[in-house]
Amino acid sequence: MAINRKMDFAADEIALADLAKAISHPARIAILKILAQQESCICGQIVEGLPLAQATVSQHLKELKAVGLIKGTIEGKTSCYCINWEMFNQFVSQFGVFAELSKNASCQSQSCC
Amino acid sequence: MAINRKMDFAADEIALADLAKAISHPARIAILKILAQQESCICGQIVEGLPLAQATVSQHLKELKAVGLIKGTIEGKTSCYCINWEMFNQFVSQFGVFAELSKNASCQSQSCC
DNA sequence: ATTATTTATCGTATATTTGCGATATAAAAT
DNA sequence: ATTTTATATCGCAAATATACGATAAATAAT
């Protein structure tokens, strides 16, 4: 890669890409589905629900937590995770930007595609 | 990684993860923004608009095209790309699934998060 | 016909991600 | 006090992703 060009992009583009990266693995999609179904809590049952080792699941949970898509607290011996809907909805709403940009597009030609 | 566990997940989870991965780099977010602004066409100006070498941009375009988020056609000497809104909207709509799952969640406790 | 322009692809170096066994940590159960 | 249980972290191997120079391919301009 020689050098990482990530920082040459706009902050909002980096932020959106980071959120997308957080859900760019089927395991992390599956985790979000499990958490959505149970609304909250669910501790280590996530491990049982996935075809991965405990260490690997823990790592995926860490990545989701790092970008703020889930919250996690320690409850005695176990850990408890849930979706951070505020962040999740903020993430999804960012896709509206693309449609807005296209509304006042400079060229509506559709000439080639 | 030893072995790739991707295929142990559900097809729809893999598909959504693949789309998310396609937009998990700021360069590809930036490309989609440029294409949205111009609605269609725009060939190699994308390269000018990005802080990356031509070969790198071409590779990013290829990835977006591979998942169907953009369409591209050759127009004589140049290439013309545009957003595939059908795929884009289908992608975004998939995030609604998570909210739906949470509606009939088995536990609304919010006890720990 | 030759040259210039545009874009895709190849090859390769480096960076990052993924996966997991081993181990650490910390609370609960005995 | 010791053992069991639950989860996070470390360290490493293998897989993927990123970046780009060099080059190919194909059209347009001269």
Coordinates of C-alpha atoms (C1' of nucleotides) in Angstrom, one line a residue:
Chain A
M1 CA 0.0 0.0 0.0
A2 CA 3.0 2.2 0.4
I3 CA 1.1 4.9 2.3
N4 CA -2.4 5.2 3.7
R5 CA -4.4 7.8 1.8
K6 CA -7.4 7.7 4.1
M7 CA -6.7 11.0 5.7
D8 CA -6.7 12.8 2.4
F9 CA -10.5 12.5 2.3
A10 CA -13.2 14.6 4.0
A11 CA -14.0 13.9 7.6
D12 CA -17.6 13.0 6.9
E13 CA -16.5 10.6 4.2
I14 CA -14.1 8.9 6.5
A15 CA -16.7 8.7 9.2
L16 CA -19.3 7.1 6.9
A17 CA -16.7 4.7 5.5
D18 CA -15.8 3.6 9.1
L19 CA -19.4 2.9 10.0
A20 CA -19.8 0.9 6.7
K21 CA -16.6 -1.0 7.5
A22 CA -18.0 -2.0 10.9
I23 CA -20.9 -3.8 9.3
S24 CA -18.9 -5.1 6.3
H25 CA -18.6 -8.6 7.7
P26 CA -21.5 -11.1 7.9
A27 CA -20.7 -11.9 11.5
R28 CA -21.2 -8.3 12.5
I29 CA -24.5 -8.2 10.5
A30 CA -25.6 -11.3 12.3
I31 CA -24.7 -9.8 15.7
L32 CA -26.8 -6.7 15.0
K33 CA -29.7 -8.9 14.0
I34 CA -29.5 -11.0 17.2
L35 CA -29.3 -7.8 19.3
A36 CA -32.2 -6.3 17.3
Q37 CA -34.4 -9.3 17.9
Q38 CA -33.7 -9.4 21.7
E39 CA -33.8 -5.6 21.9
S40 CA -31.2 -5.5 24.7
C41 CA -29.1 -7.6 26.9
I42 CA -28.0 -10.9 25.5
C43 CA -24.6 -11.6 26.8
G44 CA -22.6 -14.6 25.6
Q45 CA -25.5 -16.2 23.8
I46 CA -24.2 -14.3 20.8
V47 CA -21.3 -16.7 20.8
E48 CA -23.7 -19.7 20.7
G49 CA -25.6 -18.1 17.8
L50 CA -22.5 -17.7 15.6
P51 CA -20.2 -20.2 13.8
L52 CA -17.1 -18.6 15.3
A53 CA -14.8 -19.1 18.3
Q54 CA -15.5 -17.0 21.4
A55 CA -12.3 -15.0 20.9
T56 CA -13.4 -14.1 17.4
V57 CA -16.9 -13.0 18.4
S58 CA -15.4 -10.9 21.2
Q59 CA -13.3 -9.1 18.6
H60 CA -16.2 -8.5 16.3
L61 CA -18.2 -7.0 19.3
K62 CA -15.3 -4.8 20.1
E63 CA -15.3 -3.4 16.5
L64 CA -19.0 -2.6 16.6
K65 CA -18.6 -1.0 20.0
A66 CA -15.6 1.1 18.7
V67 CA -17.7 2.9 16.1
G68 CA -20.6 3.3 18.6
L69 CA -23.1 1.0 16.8
I70 CA -23.5 -1.1 20.0
K71 CA -23.2 -0.4 23.7
G72 CA -21.8 -2.9 26.1
T73 CA -21.7 -3.1 29.9
I74 CA -20.3 -5.6 32.3
E75 CA -22.9 -7.3 34.5
G76 CA -21.1 -9.2 37.1
K77 CA -19.7 -12.3 35.5
T78 CA -21.2 -11.6 32.1
S79 CA -21.2 -8.9 29.5
C80 CA -24.3 -7.3 28.1
Y81 CA -24.6 -5.7 24.6
C82 CA -27.3 -3.8 22.8
I83 CA -27.7 -1.7 19.7
N84 CA -27.1 2.0 20.0
W85 CA -30.1 3.0 18.0
E86 CA -29.2 6.7 18.1
M87 CA -25.9 5.9 16.2
F88 CA -27.6 3.3 14.0
N89 CA -30.3 5.7 12.8
Q90 CA -27.7 8.5 12.4
F91 CA -25.7 6.1 10.2
V92 CA -28.7 5.1 8.0
S93 CA -29.8 8.7 7.6
Q94 CA -26.5 9.6 6.0
F95 CA -27.5 7.7 2.9
G96 CA -30.1 10.3 2.2
V97 CA -27.3 12.7 1.3
F98 CA -26.7 10.9 -2.0
A99 CA -30.3 11.2 -3.1
E100 CA -30.2 14.9 -2.2
L101 CA -27.1 15.5 -4.2
S102 CA -28.7 14.0 -7.2
K103 CA -31.7 16.3 -7.0
N104 CA -29.8 19.4 -7.9
A105 CA -27.4 17.6 -10.2
S106 CA -25.7 19.6 -12.9
C107 CA -26.6 17.1 -15.6
Q108 CA -29.7 14.9 -15.8
S109 CA -28.7 13.6 -19.1
Q110 CA -28.6 9.9 -18.6
S111 CA -26.8 9.8 -21.8
C112 CA -24.6 6.9 -21.2
C113 CA -25.9 4.8 -18.3
Chain B
M1 CA -7.4 -16.4 9.4
A2 CA -6.7 -20.1 8.7
I3 CA -10.1 -20.6 7.1
N4 CA -12.6 -18.1 5.8
R5 CA -15.9 -18.5 7.7
K6 CA -17.9 -16.2 5.5
M7 CA -19.8 -18.9 3.9
D8 CA -21.1 -20.2 7.2
F9 CA -23.5 -17.2 7.3
A10 CA -26.8 -16.6 5.7
A11 CA -26.9 -15.5 2.1
D12 CA -28.7 -12.2 2.9
E13 CA -26.2 -11.4 5.6
I14 CA -23.3 -12.0 3.2
A15 CA -25.0 -9.9 0.5
L16 CA -25.5 -7.0 2.9
A17 CA -22.0 -7.3 4.2
D18 CA -20.6 -7.2 0.7
L19 CA -22.5 -4.0 -0.1
A20 CA -21.3 -2.4 3.1
K21 CA -17.8 -3.4 2.3
A22 CA -18.1 -1.8 -1.1
I23 CA -18.7 1.6 0.5
S24 CA -16.3 1.0 3.4
H25 CA -13.5 3.1 2.0
P26 CA -13.6 6.9 1.8
A27 CA -12.5 6.9 -1.8
R28 CA -15.6 4.9 -2.8
I29 CA -17.9 7.1 -0.7
A30 CA -16.3 10.1 -2.5
I31 CA -16.9 8.4 -5.9
L32 CA -20.6 7.9 -5.1
K33 CA -20.9 11.5 -4.1
I34 CA -19.3 12.7 -7.3
L35 CA -21.6 10.5 -9.4
A36 CA -24.7 11.6 -7.4
Q37 CA -23.9 15.3 -8.0
Q38 CA -23.5 14.8 -11.7
E39 CA -26.3 12.3 -12.0
S40 CA -24.7 10.4 -14.8
C41 CA -21.7 10.3 -17.0
I42 CA -18.5 11.8 -15.8
C43 CA -15.7 9.6 -16.9
G44 CA -12.2 10.3 -15.9
Q45 CA -12.9 13.5 -14.0
I46 CA -13.4 11.2 -11.1
V47 CA -9.6 10.6 -11.1
E48 CA -9.1 14.4 -11.0
G49 CA -11.4 14.7 -8.1
L50 CA -9.6 12.2 -5.9
P51 CA -6.2 12.2 -4.2
L52 CA -5.3 8.9 -5.8
A53 CA -3.5 7.5 -8.8
Q54 CA -5.5 6.6 -11.9
A55 CA -4.9 2.9 -11.4
T56 CA -6.2 3.0 -7.8
V57 CA -9.3 4.9 -8.8
S58 CA -10.0 2.4 -11.6
Q59 CA -9.7 -0.4 -9.0
H60 CA -12.2 1.3 -6.7
L61 CA -14.6 1.8 -9.6
K62 CA -14.3 -1.9 -10.4
E63 CA -15.3 -2.8 -6.8
L64 CA -18.3 -0.6 -6.8
K65 CA -19.4 -2.0 -10.2
A66 CA -18.8 -5.6 -9.0
V67 CA -21.5 -5.3 -6.3
G68 CA -23.8 -3.4 -8.7
L69 CA -23.8 0.0 -6.9
I70 CA -22.7 1.7 -10.1
K71 CA -23.0 1.0 -13.8
G72 CA -20.3 1.7 -16.3
T73 CA -20.1 1.8 -20.1
I74 CA -17.4 2.4 -22.5
E75 CA -18.0 5.5 -24.7
G76 CA -15.3 5.5 -27.3
K77 CA -12.1 6.6 -25.8
T78 CA -13.6 7.3 -22.4
S79 CA -15.6 5.4 -19.7
C80 CA -18.8 6.6 -18.3
Y81 CA -20.1 5.7 -14.8
C82 CA -23.3 6.4 -12.9
I83 CA -25.0 5.3 -9.8
N84 CA -27.3 2.3 -10.1
W85 CA -30.1 3.8 -8.0
E86 CA -32.1 0.6 -8.1
M87 CA -29.4 -1.3 -6.3
F88 CA -28.5 1.7 -4.1
N89 CA -32.1 2.0 -2.8
Q90 CA -32.4 -1.7 -2.3
F91 CA -29.2 -1.6 -0.2
V92 CA -30.4 1.2 2.0
S93 CA -33.9 -0.3 2.4
Q94 CA -32.2 -3.4 4.0
F95 CA -31.4 -1.4 7.1
G96 CA -35.1 -1.3 7.9
V97 CA -35.0 -4.9 8.7
F98 CA -33.2 -4.2 12.0
A99 CA -35.8 -1.8 13.2
E100 CA -38.5 -4.3 12.3
L101 CA -36.8 -7.1 14.2
S102 CA -36.7 -4.9 17.2
K103 CA -40.4 -4.2 17.1
N104 CA -41.4 -7.7 18.0
A105 CA -38.4 -8.3 20.2
S106 CA -38.7 -10.9 22.9
C107 CA -37.4 -8.6 25.6
Q108 CA -37.9 -4.9 25.8
S109 CA -36.2 -4.7 29.1
Q110 CA -33.4 -2.2 28.5
S111 CA -32.1 -3.5 31.8
C112 CA -28.4 -3.2 31.1
C113 CA -27.8 -0.8 28.2
Chain C
dA1 C1' 0.6 5.5 -40.3
dT2 C1' 2.0 7.5 -36.2
dT3 C1' 1.2 9.7 -32.0
dA4 C1' -1.4 11.1 -28.1
dT5 C1' -5.1 10.2 -24.9
dT6 C1' -8.0 7.5 -21.9
dT7 C1' -8.8 3.7 -19.1
dA8 C1' -8.2 -1.2 -17.6
dT9 C1' -5.2 -4.7 -15.9
dC10 C1' -0.9 -6.9 -14.1
dG11 C1' 2.5 -7.3 -10.7
dT12 C1' 4.0 -6.3 -6.4
dA13 C1' 4.9 -4.1 -1.9
dT14 C1' 2.8 -3.0 2.2
dA15 C1' -1.1 -2.6 5.5
dT16 C1' -5.1 -4.3 7.5
dT17 C1' -8.5 -7.8 8.7
dT18 C1' -9.8 -12.2 10.2
dG19 C1' -9.6 -16.3 13.0
dC20 C1' -8.3 -18.7 16.9
dG21 C1' -5.5 -21.0 20.7
dA22 C1' -3.6 -19.6 24.8
dT23 C1' -3.9 -16.9 28.6
dA24 C1' -5.4 -13.2 31.8
dT25 C1' -9.1 -11.3 34.6
dA26 C1' -12.8 -11.2 37.4
dA27 C1' -16.9 -12.7 39.4
dA28 C1' -19.8 -16.8 41.0
dA29 C1' -20.3 -21.3 42.8
dT30 C1' -18.5 -25.0 45.5
Chain D
dA1 C1' -9.8 -21.1 49.6
dT2 C1' -10.5 -23.4 45.4
dT3 C1' -12.8 -24.3 41.3
dT4 C1' -15.8 -23.1 37.7
dT5 C1' -17.7 -19.9 34.4
dA6 C1' -17.8 -15.8 31.3
dT7 C1' -15.4 -12.7 28.7
dA8 C1' -11.4 -9.8 27.1
dT9 C1' -6.9 -9.6 25.4
dC10 C1' -2.4 -11.3 23.4
dG11 C1' 0.2 -13.2 19.8
dC12 C1' 0.5 -15.2 15.7
dA13 C1' -0.6 -17.2 10.9
dA14 C1' -3.1 -16.6 6.9
dA15 C1' -6.2 -14.1 3.9
dT16 C1' -7.6 -9.6 1.9
dA17 C1' -7.4 -4.9 0.8
dT18 C1' -4.9 -0.9 -0.6
dA19 C1' -1.8 1.8 -3.5
dC20 C1' 0.6 2.5 -7.6
dG21 C1' 4.1 2.1 -11.4
dA22 C1' 4.3 -0.2 -15.6
dT23 C1' 2.0 -1.7 -19.4
dA24 C1' -1.7 -3.2 -22.5
dA25 C1' -5.7 -2.1 -25.3
dA26 C1' -8.5 0.7 -27.8
dT27 C1' -9.9 5.0 -29.7
dA28 C1' -9.1 9.8 -31.4
dA29 C1' -6.1 13.2 -33.2
dT30 C1' -2.4 14.5 -36.2

